[in-house]
């Protein structure tokens, strides 16, 4: 994939639609993190980095607050514990009392309920963790303008991208471009949103030579 | 705090991938297995495994038609191969969660090379395990009695029974392992999607990747989710085999009624799980050329875990004997001396001791710990030994019970053997499909522990990134930033 071809592509896209984001490509995680720091310091908020693996220190470099996931998981986990207790208490002690092994059909036999209370806590917490994580990330998502860039397919291999969304209050095609150029990316392009939900024929086809 | 987020160099470890490995070569090595045509050996193995799956289906259908009498279980041995196989498979399933959760919490970065593999193995092993309690009920149409569902007798399960705890523990374990596995797979499915050369692959892997775009805002929640799942799975994995052991420990049978059972079962489970990971890994690594990602270093560490857990299991065997003598219970002592060490079932006991306790001791020596043939043989022996461990525990406690007039012996029937061999077929069928279509090594995680993944790589040690242009670019960027 040559750079000129890329440039033509993005030129063509720029004519069609308003830019959705600026996408800069870097060779190393260090350069990418450096770019994130610069954008953070310049006051940008609607920007992101796209990396093949989580880069340590990137959260601070981007100025992100701590993940909220724990706040979702904890109450749901406690719900699991409570539900398990209520279920066993109602079924074995109230609805159809079972007196077995000399253990009373009452709350006093709570030791024998511990294993299932634990298992349901873990089960509900695990669902809360996974669904909560995807929920916070707004995934699954059918389309994102960043996929309109042909180079972007390399994010999952060995390239590191920085994207600045046009919705950022500080976004200005020329000024933001200048800022990113100063960081010496290996490529920089304006990506438009075609609202097509993924262009299957063109994109990604030849991007892995 | 600890070193989990420090680069590998800062904690004084050597790289976990072979020399000359780059991000791109990791992607390519792992992905091309799913992209290229399957080698002929894969087809041979797959057809063989699939036909054994057919044997399983036939054996189970025969069982449903005729009833449990087609198995060797009979007075006084009412629990035999079915429960042995269940516990064996569940035990094998423990390595995956141990590697993905426990080693994660202990910051063992070498786990990245084998965790995907082991997690897949966990899921397939648990599926095989779940078959046995399901078919063991005899009248399969009543299997739903195991769940707290309303039924025509308006009676509920007895929640004071460890068997019902088992239902919850094993099904929770399966679900959580599957979720954990899938979360780990999402970034790698994105890699396969981005490399896809045709529409079908793009559609399938694209759907599985859920639109993953490697965003750091996503990685942040993703890493937190991974940490929480690891923290949940660690007590879970310990609870599952503990609950399995309660099935025995809460009974009043000599040889079962012991407090050492939960930790002893967990150690044995990890032991057999690692052995199975090792057996499969040695074959797959050689066939698919993964030597730069799964290095001798990883295999040696696995050998050490096998040695440790094998010795733990040996300690548990010794302690059972000690307590049988020290506890002064005649039945307990009789069982251990006359029914296990000697007597008609002694052959099974001694197979167990030689495979589980003696064979891993060769791993004290580095020469054997790093020898692939030795590792392969020992891992197979451990799997055999661990099957016999469960067989010994279950059958020797039952075949000569309190009433000498009802003493008997256990012999499996052909259907017993077919069912067991069939689950091996099912396991390998699923496993072969996995290595064919799913990235068998966690691409994103392996990249994350490479030296190049450190954002400061090459900046402080004058490494190969210190080219003039690169430095100039950096200086320019710094100047611009400060102006």
XYZ file of C-alpha atoms in Angstrom, chain A residues 28-31 33-34 38 45-56 58-59 62 64-70 73 87-88 90-93 95-96 98-100 103-105 109 111-113 115-116 118-123 125-127 129-130 133-134 136-141 144 146-147 152-153 155-158 160 178-179 181-184 200-201 203-205 207-208, chain B residues 4-5 23-25 27-28 148 153-160 164-165 168-169 171-173 175-176 179-180 182-183 186-187 190-199 202-203 209-226 228-229 232-233 235-236 239-240 243 246 443-445 447-448 452-456 459 465 470 472-474 476-478 480-481:
184
model
C 6.036 2.560 18.298
C 3.933 2.632 21.467
C 6.281 5.289 22.832
C 5.586 7.709 19.968
C 1.898 7.746 23.951
C 3.882 10.887 23.376
C 0.601 16.333 23.564
C -10.787 15.606 25.071
C -12.374 13.669 22.175
C -9.322 11.772 21.071
C -8.285 8.178 21.316
C -5.408 5.841 20.686
C -5.751 2.537 18.877
C -3.148 -0.034 19.762
C -2.700 -3.782 19.226
C -2.391 -4.311 22.986
C -2.988 -2.127 26.049
C -0.018 0.239 26.384
C 0.888 0.798 30.005
C -1.557 5.382 28.231
C -4.431 6.119 30.619
C -4.571 10.535 27.772
C -8.458 9.292 31.531
C -10.252 8.871 34.851
C -10.331 5.413 36.459
C -12.578 2.707 34.988
C -16.107 2.609 36.443
C -16.489 -1.125 35.944
C -16.092 -2.064 39.609
C -19.919 -5.383 39.259
C -33.942 -19.007 46.748
C -32.587 -21.729 49.037
C -37.668 -20.180 50.417
C -37.405 -23.552 48.671
C -35.975 -25.660 51.516
C -37.198 -23.813 54.601
C -42.221 -23.691 50.629
C -41.321 -27.329 51.303
C -36.673 -30.384 54.236
C -35.180 -31.567 57.499
C -32.253 -33.760 56.635
C -30.048 -29.836 60.154
C -33.010 -27.555 60.827
C -35.196 -26.161 58.053
C -28.582 -24.180 58.345
C -23.454 -23.101 56.444
C -24.803 -25.542 53.870
C -25.962 -22.604 51.742
C -21.251 -22.890 48.445
C -24.230 -21.969 46.285
C -20.652 -18.142 46.534
C -21.237 -19.696 43.114
C -24.123 -17.388 42.260
C -22.133 -14.358 43.424
C -19.370 -15.313 41.030
C -21.776 -16.129 38.207
C -20.466 -10.848 38.877
C -18.872 -12.466 35.831
C -21.841 -11.560 33.655
C -18.112 -7.743 34.360
C -18.313 -8.853 30.755
C -17.286 -3.849 30.062
C -18.878 -4.063 26.627
C -19.118 0.953 28.942
C -17.205 0.520 25.685
C -20.393 0.850 23.620
C -19.642 -2.443 21.915
C -20.744 -4.276 19.856
C -20.766 -1.463 17.369
C -17.104 3.437 13.228
C -12.133 5.067 11.842
C -12.583 1.865 9.810
C -6.327 1.392 10.128
C -6.432 -2.386 9.662
C -3.906 -1.305 14.391
C -4.461 -4.939 15.261
C -1.052 -5.922 13.978
C 1.880 -3.652 14.699
C -0.212 2.555 16.748
C -0.455 20.873 12.228
C -0.254 19.697 15.800
C 2.283 16.683 11.945
C 4.620 18.127 14.524
C 4.637 14.735 16.214
C 6.031 13.125 13.055
C -16.619 -4.355 2.193
C -15.106 -4.250 -1.270
C -11.309 -1.630 2.581
C -8.951 -4.065 4.177
C -8.634 -5.966 0.912
C -3.991 -3.683 3.238
C -1.902 -6.659 4.177
C 2.154 -6.296 37.090
C 2.210 -3.175 34.954
C 4.761 -7.699 16.562
C 4.163 -8.535 12.932
C 5.731 -11.981 13.170
C 0.456 -11.851 14.334
C 1.532 -13.805 11.329
C -34.275 -25.868 41.045
C -44.294 -33.062 42.871
C -43.820 -29.446 44.070
C -40.574 -30.490 45.679
C -37.282 -28.652 45.415
C -33.708 -29.897 45.315
C -32.129 -30.562 48.690
C -29.648 -27.715 48.995
C -27.898 -29.433 51.872
C -26.523 -30.060 44.176
C -23.635 -27.746 45.080
C -24.031 -25.011 40.629
C -20.250 -25.105 40.927
C -22.121 -24.954 35.597
C -20.860 -21.645 37.025
C -17.331 -22.740 36.277
C -20.033 -20.280 32.131
C -17.345 -18.120 33.699
C -16.910 -15.675 29.283
C -13.275 -15.280 30.263
C -14.318 -14.947 24.887
C -13.198 -11.673 26.450
C -12.142 -10.341 21.158
C -8.931 -8.394 20.292
C -10.254 -8.230 15.461
C -6.788 -9.143 14.188
C -8.231 -11.985 12.129
C -10.966 -9.659 10.825
C -8.407 -7.074 9.754
C -6.342 -9.706 7.961
C -9.350 -11.350 6.317
C -8.954 -11.901 2.606
C -12.526 -12.841 1.811
C -16.000 -11.752 2.721
C -14.517 -10.798 7.417
C -18.152 -11.304 8.279
C -14.819 -9.074 17.202
C -17.867 -6.911 18.009
C -16.355 -3.872 16.292
C -13.227 -3.881 18.436
C -10.942 -0.996 17.438
C -8.151 -1.216 19.988
C -9.241 2.050 21.538
C -7.413 2.871 24.734
C -10.699 3.962 26.292
C -11.816 0.393 25.639
C -8.575 -1.215 26.743
C -8.945 0.557 30.055
C -12.283 -1.097 30.843
C -11.101 -4.300 29.215
C -8.092 -4.585 31.480
C -10.226 -3.847 34.505
C -12.681 -6.532 33.386
C -9.808 -8.974 32.963
C -12.054 -8.657 37.978
C -12.622 -11.900 36.090
C -13.484 -14.010 40.534
C -12.085 -17.085 38.838
C -11.608 -18.577 44.274
C -13.973 -20.176 41.759
C -14.173 -23.941 44.921
C -15.067 -26.197 42.008
C -17.090 -28.983 45.923
C -17.313 -32.717 49.058
C -1.805 -12.497 20.165
C -2.536 -9.242 21.973
C -1.294 -10.577 25.288
C 2.638 -8.606 22.199
C 1.957 -6.852 25.481
C 9.023 -3.514 22.333
C 5.676 -3.041 24.058
C 7.295 -0.863 26.681
C 6.622 2.781 25.738
C 10.171 3.614 26.875
C 14.852 5.453 24.515
C 15.554 2.586 17.588
C 14.061 8.959 14.864
C 15.596 14.143 15.136
C 11.865 13.576 15.067
C 11.804 13.354 18.796
C 11.601 18.336 16.900
C 8.528 17.136 18.724
C 9.940 18.198 22.050
C 7.391 22.085 19.262
C 5.733 21.047 22.470
